[in-house]
Coordinates of C-alpha atoms and ligand atoms in Angstrom, one line a residue:
M1 CA -3.9 20.9 16.1
K2 CA -6.6 18.2 15.6
A3 CA -5.4 14.6 15.2
V4 CA -6.7 11.1 15.3
R5 CA -5.0 9.2 18.2
I6 CA -5.4 5.9 20.0
H7 CA -4.7 5.7 23.7
Q8 CA -5.3 1.9 23.8
F9 CA -5.7 -0.9 21.2
G10 CA -9.1 -2.1 20.1
G11 CA -12.0 -1.6 17.8
P12 CA -13.0 1.7 16.0
E13 CA -14.2 3.0 19.4
V14 CA -10.6 3.6 20.5
L15 CA -10.1 6.2 17.7
R16 CA -10.1 9.7 19.2
Y17 CA -10.4 12.9 17.2
E18 CA -8.8 15.3 19.7
D19 CA -6.5 18.3 20.2
V20 CA -2.8 17.6 20.5
P21 CA 0.2 20.0 20.6
D22 CA 1.5 21.2 17.2
P23 CA 4.7 19.4 16.2
Q24 CA 8.0 21.5 16.4
P25 CA 10.0 20.8 13.2
R26 CA 13.8 20.3 13.5
K27 CA 16.2 22.3 11.4
D28 CA 16.5 19.4 8.9
Q29 CA 12.7 18.9 8.7
V30 CA 9.7 20.2 6.8
L31 CA 6.4 21.0 8.3
V32 CA 3.5 19.9 6.2
R33 CA -0.1 21.1 6.5
V34 CA -2.0 17.9 5.8
Q35 CA -4.9 18.0 3.4
A36 CA -5.6 14.3 2.9
C37 CA -4.5 11.0 4.2
S38 CA -5.5 7.5 2.9
L39 CA -6.4 4.5 5.0
N40 CA -4.5 1.2 4.6
H41 CA -5.1 -2.2 6.2
L42 CA -2.0 -1.3 8.3
D43 CA -4.2 1.4 10.1
L44 CA -6.5 -1.4 11.3
W45 CA -3.6 -3.6 12.4
V46 CA -2.0 -0.7 14.4
R47 CA -5.3 0.2 15.9
K48 CA -5.8 -3.5 17.0
G49 CA -2.3 -3.6 18.5
L50 CA 1.1 -4.2 16.9
P51 CA 4.5 -4.5 18.8
G52 CA 6.5 -1.3 18.7
V53 CA 3.6 1.1 18.8
K54 CA 3.9 3.6 21.7
L55 CA 0.7 5.1 23.1
P56 CA -0.8 7.6 22.6
H57 CA -0.2 7.2 18.9
I58 CA -1.2 9.1 15.7
L59 CA -2.4 6.8 12.9
G60 CA -2.0 7.2 9.1
S61 CA 0.7 6.4 6.5
D62 CA -0.2 8.2 3.3
V63 CA -0.2 12.0 3.4
A64 CA -0.6 14.8 0.9
G65 CA -0.6 18.5 1.8
E66 CA 1.1 21.8 1.5
I67 CA 4.5 22.9 2.9
A68 CA 3.8 25.2 5.9
E69 CA 7.4 25.7 7.1
I70 CA 10.9 24.7 6.1
G71 CA 13.8 24.0 8.4
E72 CA 17.0 26.1 8.1
Y73 CA 19.1 23.2 6.7
V74 CA 16.6 22.2 4.0
T75 CA 17.1 23.4 0.4
G76 CA 15.1 22.9 -2.8
L77 CA 11.6 23.2 -1.4
T78 CA 9.3 26.2 -1.0
V79 CA 6.5 27.1 1.4
G80 CA 3.1 26.5 -0.1
Q81 CA 4.3 23.7 -2.4
R82 CA 1.9 20.8 -2.9
V83 CA 3.7 17.7 -1.7
L84 CA 3.1 14.1 -0.9
V85 CA 5.0 12.1 1.7
A86 CA 7.1 9.0 1.3
P87 CA 5.3 6.8 3.8
M88 CA 8.4 5.4 5.4
H89 CA 10.9 6.1 8.2
F90 CA 14.5 5.2 7.8
C91 CA 17.8 6.4 9.3
Q92 CA 19.4 7.9 6.1
H93 CA 23.0 7.0 7.1
C94 CA 23.4 3.2 7.5
P95 CA 25.0 1.2 4.6
K96 CA 21.5 -0.1 3.5
C97 CA 20.1 3.5 3.4
L98 CA 23.1 4.7 1.5
A99 CA 22.8 1.9 -0.9
G100 CA 19.2 3.0 -1.6
L101 CA 17.8 -0.1 0.2
Q102 CA 15.8 1.9 2.7
N103 CA 13.3 -1.0 3.4
Q104 CA 16.3 -3.1 4.7
C105 CA 17.4 -0.4 7.2
R106 CA 17.3 -1.6 10.8
E107 CA 15.2 1.5 11.7
F108 CA 12.8 1.0 8.8
T109 CA 9.2 1.3 9.6
V110 CA 6.1 2.5 7.8
L111 CA 4.9 6.0 8.7
G112 CA 2.0 5.6 11.3
N113 CA 3.3 2.2 12.4
A114 CA 6.2 2.6 14.9
V115 CA 6.3 6.3 14.4
D116 CA 3.5 8.9 14.5
G117 CA 1.6 9.2 11.3
G118 CA -0.5 11.7 9.3
N119 CA -4.1 11.7 10.6
C120 CA -3.5 15.2 11.8
E121 CA -3.3 18.8 10.6
L122 CA 0.4 19.3 10.8
I123 CA 3.3 16.8 10.5
A124 CA 7.1 17.4 10.7
L125 CA 9.2 15.1 8.5
P126 CA 12.8 14.8 7.2
A127 CA 13.2 16.6 3.9
A128 CA 14.1 13.3 2.3
N129 CA 10.4 12.2 2.7
I130 CA 8.9 15.2 0.9
I131 CA 8.0 14.8 -2.8
P132 CA 6.3 17.7 -4.7
F133 CA 3.5 16.5 -7.1
P134 CA 2.0 18.2 -10.2
D135 CA -1.5 19.8 -10.5
V136 CA -2.9 16.8 -12.4
L137 CA -3.6 15.3 -9.0
D138 CA -5.8 16.6 -6.2
F139 CA -4.8 16.1 -2.6
N140 CA -7.0 13.0 -2.2
Q141 CA -5.6 11.4 -5.4
A142 CA -2.0 12.2 -4.3
A143 CA -2.5 10.8 -0.8
S144 CA -4.1 7.6 -2.2
V145 CA -1.0 6.6 -4.1
P146 CA 2.3 6.1 -2.2
L147 CA 2.0 3.1 0.1
V148 CA 0.0 0.7 -2.2
F149 CA 1.8 1.7 -5.5
V150 CA 5.3 1.4 -4.0
T151 CA 4.3 -1.9 -2.4
A152 CA 2.9 -3.3 -5.7
W153 CA 5.9 -2.0 -7.7
H154 CA 8.4 -3.5 -5.3
M155 CA 6.6 -6.8 -5.4
L156 CA 6.2 -7.1 -9.2
V157 CA 9.3 -5.2 -10.5
G158 CA 11.8 -5.3 -7.6
I159 CA 11.1 -8.8 -6.2
A160 CA 9.3 -11.0 -8.8
R161 CA 11.2 -9.4 -11.8
V162 CA 8.2 -9.2 -14.0
R163 CA 8.9 -9.6 -17.8
P164 CA 6.7 -8.4 -20.6
G165 CA 4.1 -10.9 -21.7
Q166 CA 4.0 -12.9 -18.5
T167 CA 0.8 -14.1 -17.0
V168 CA 0.2 -12.6 -13.5
L169 CA -2.5 -13.6 -11.0
I170 CA -3.4 -10.7 -8.7
L171 CA -5.4 -11.6 -5.6
G172 CA -7.9 -9.1 -4.3
G173 CA -8.2 -6.9 -7.4
S174 CA -10.4 -4.4 -5.6
S175 CA -7.9 -3.7 -2.8
G176 CA -5.4 -0.8 -3.0
V177 CA -2.5 -3.1 -3.7
G178 CA -4.6 -5.1 -6.2
I179 CA -5.6 -2.0 -8.1
A180 CA -2.0 -0.9 -8.3
A181 CA -0.7 -4.3 -9.3
I182 CA -3.2 -4.8 -12.1
Q183 CA -2.1 -1.5 -13.7
I184 CA 1.6 -2.1 -13.2
A185 CA 1.3 -5.6 -14.7
K186 CA -0.5 -4.1 -17.7
L187 CA 2.2 -1.5 -18.0
F188 CA 4.5 -4.5 -18.6
R189 CA 2.1 -5.9 -21.2
C190 CA 1.3 -8.9 -19.0
R191 CA -1.9 -11.0 -19.1
V192 CA -3.7 -10.3 -15.9
I193 CA -6.0 -12.6 -14.0
T194 CA -7.6 -11.1 -10.9
T195 CA -10.0 -12.1 -8.2
A196 CA -12.8 -10.3 -6.3
G197 CA -15.9 -11.0 -4.4
S198 CA -18.5 -9.6 -6.8
E199 CA -19.2 -9.2 -10.5
A200 CA -19.3 -5.4 -10.0
K201 CA -15.8 -5.3 -8.6
L202 CA -14.5 -7.6 -11.3
E203 CA -16.0 -5.3 -13.9
K204 CA -14.1 -2.3 -12.4
A205 CA -10.9 -4.4 -12.4
R206 CA -11.5 -5.1 -16.1
G207 CA -11.8 -1.4 -16.5
L208 CA -8.3 -1.0 -15.2
G209 CA -7.0 -3.6 -17.7
A210 CA -7.5 -7.0 -16.1
D211 CA -8.0 -9.6 -18.8
H212 CA -9.8 -12.2 -16.7
G213 CA -11.8 -12.0 -13.5
I214 CA -12.5 -14.8 -11.0
N215 CA -15.3 -14.5 -8.4
H216 CA -13.6 -16.1 -5.4
Y217 CA -17.0 -16.8 -3.8
K218 CA -18.4 -18.7 -6.8
Q219 CA -15.3 -20.1 -8.5
K220 CA -12.2 -22.1 -7.5
I221 CA -9.2 -19.9 -8.3
P222 CA -6.8 -22.7 -9.4
D223 CA -9.5 -24.4 -11.6
E224 CA -10.2 -21.1 -13.4
V225 CA -6.5 -20.4 -13.7
R226 CA -6.0 -23.8 -15.3
K227 CA -8.7 -23.1 -17.8
I228 CA -7.4 -19.6 -18.7
T229 CA -3.8 -20.7 -19.0
N230 CA -4.4 -24.0 -20.9
K231 CA -3.4 -26.0 -17.8
E232 CA 0.0 -24.2 -17.6
G233 CA -0.5 -21.9 -14.5
V234 CA 0.7 -18.4 -14.0
D235 CA 4.3 -17.0 -14.0
I236 CA 3.6 -14.7 -10.9
V237 CA 1.1 -14.6 -8.1
V238 CA 0.7 -11.4 -6.2
E239 CA -0.5 -12.4 -2.7
H240 CA -1.6 -10.3 0.2
V241 CA -4.7 -12.2 1.3
G242 CA -2.9 -14.9 3.4
A243 CA -4.3 -18.0 4.9
A244 CA -7.6 -18.0 3.0
T245 CA -6.0 -18.1 -0.4
W246 CA -2.4 -19.4 0.2
E247 CA -3.0 -23.0 -1.0
E248 CA -4.9 -21.9 -4.1
S249 CA -2.2 -19.4 -4.9
I250 CA 0.5 -22.0 -4.8
K251 CA -1.7 -24.4 -6.9
S252 CA -2.1 -21.6 -9.5
L253 CA 1.7 -21.3 -10.2
R254 CA 3.3 -22.8 -13.2
T255 CA 6.5 -24.8 -12.8
A256 CA 9.3 -22.4 -11.6
G257 CA 6.6 -19.8 -11.0
T258 CA 7.0 -17.0 -8.4
L259 CA 4.7 -16.2 -5.6
V260 CA 5.4 -12.8 -3.9
T261 CA 3.5 -11.8 -0.8
C262 CA 3.2 -8.6 1.1
G263 CA 0.4 -9.3 3.6
A264 CA -1.8 -11.7 5.5
T265 CA -5.2 -10.0 5.8
T266 CA -7.0 -13.3 6.5
G267 CA -4.3 -15.0 8.7
S268 CA -0.5 -15.5 8.7
S269 CA -0.1 -19.2 9.4
V270 CA 0.1 -21.3 6.3
G271 CA 1.6 -24.6 5.2
V272 CA 4.2 -25.4 2.5
D273 CA 4.6 -28.9 1.0
L274 CA 8.3 -29.1 0.5
R275 CA 7.9 -31.7 -2.2
H276 CA 6.0 -29.2 -4.3
L277 CA 8.4 -26.4 -3.4
F278 CA 11.4 -28.3 -4.8
A279 CA 9.9 -30.6 -7.5
R280 CA 7.9 -27.7 -9.0
Q281 CA 10.9 -25.3 -8.4
L282 CA 8.7 -22.7 -6.9
R283 CA 9.9 -19.3 -5.6
L284 CA 8.0 -18.1 -2.6
L285 CA 9.2 -14.5 -1.9
G286 CA 8.5 -11.9 0.8
S287 CA 8.2 -8.2 0.0
Y288 CA 7.8 -5.2 2.4
M289 CA 7.0 -1.7 1.1
G290 CA 9.8 -0.6 -1.2
T291 CA 12.7 1.8 -1.7
M292 CA 12.7 5.6 -2.3
A293 CA 14.0 4.9 -5.9
E294 CA 11.0 2.6 -6.5
L295 CA 8.6 5.1 -5.1
N296 CA 10.0 7.8 -7.3
E297 CA 9.9 5.5 -10.3
V298 CA 6.2 4.5 -9.8
L299 CA 5.3 8.1 -9.1
G300 CA 6.7 9.1 -12.5
H301 CA 4.2 6.8 -14.1
I302 CA 1.4 8.3 -11.9
F303 CA 2.4 11.9 -12.7
A304 CA 2.5 11.0 -16.5
G305 CA -1.0 9.4 -16.3
R306 CA 0.1 5.9 -17.2
L307 CA -1.0 4.6 -13.8
K308 CA -4.1 6.0 -12.1
P309 CA -5.1 6.5 -8.5
V310 CA -8.5 5.1 -7.6
V311 CA -10.3 6.8 -4.8
D312 CA -13.5 5.1 -3.5
H313 CA -14.7 7.3 -0.7
V314 CA -13.7 10.4 1.3
F315 CA -14.5 10.8 5.0
P316 CA -13.8 14.0 7.0
M317 CA -11.2 13.4 9.7
S318 CA -13.8 13.8 12.4
E319 CA -15.6 10.7 11.0
V320 CA -12.5 8.4 11.2
R321 CA -14.4 5.7 13.0
A322 CA -16.9 5.4 10.2
A323 CA -13.9 5.3 7.7
H324 CA -12.3 2.4 9.6
E325 CA -15.6 0.5 9.7
Y326 CA -16.1 1.0 6.0
L327 CA -12.6 -0.3 5.2
E328 CA -13.1 -3.3 7.5
N329 CA -16.3 -4.2 5.7
S330 CA -14.4 -4.4 2.4
Q331 CA -17.2 -2.7 0.4
M332 CA -14.7 -0.5 -1.5
F333 CA -13.1 -0.5 -4.9
G334 CA -10.1 1.7 -4.4
K335 CA -8.8 3.8 -1.5
V336 CA -10.7 5.1 1.5
M337 CA -9.6 8.7 2.3
I338 CA -9.5 10.9 5.3
E339 CA -9.9 14.6 4.3
V340 CA -8.1 16.8 6.8
G341 CA -8.4 20.3 5.2
Q342 CA -8.6 23.5 7.1
Ligands
ZN401 ZN1 19.3 3.1 7.5

């Protein structure tokens, strides 16, 4: 089969579109014929080099396709069914997995990170990862959803415990996680403030329901938040930008507000003034992906049309280098897709 692999870490030039052996599914696995795969910033980090990645390595976390083959021990699925893939690897038998806390499993990793991913024509996965999806979505839409929507749902609902009517500041409203978080916060009838680097992107964010937009190149985030919230600050900040926005995010919180972070795109070393942490009673919380229950919950809203996938651009798998460059240049509003197809 064809796949996108890296044999060394580096820039887009290390991505190779090449022939690799077909995977041989185990009896407890399902073989999926991949139709579409979305890019995430994780693909860029893995390509540049992360600990635990064994070379050569197949990239890609978010997969949608059709069932090609079903292992003897698997029940409840049929060949030809349109499915998306839970973008996570977990052991399925430790106490955390059995408690439904898959993202706390010691073996937990994101598909395409420490295990081979879905930038390929065929992928073999445990039946637990396979989720059929309805005809309302095409393959690109389906593959654009899982990682960013489960991440945003876990951040807002699982970790920050969002309540109806709260005010939420969502950094990077044009990113995959930002687009998901805006819609989820609106589902909870929150007031949403978001940031982006251009008026065109802010307009699209408003189209998804954002109440206020801040252009982070022209305006100071905490100053605008103070104006919008009558000097009070926000209940929740959704962070994934990292060093470039950390201080502004903390300044934007109200007393006893919650900052939840799932990423550090602009750098991971930040400072915390402990006096502010305790005197303002802030909660600074980390979040990583989500659980299978949360994925299924957020997919229910997607399938019902209450949350919408946003696809920006589709590249054929053979043009994966151009797709990585496009994502790195941050020109998109929504997800960048790799179309695999046959
Ligand atoms: Zn486990």
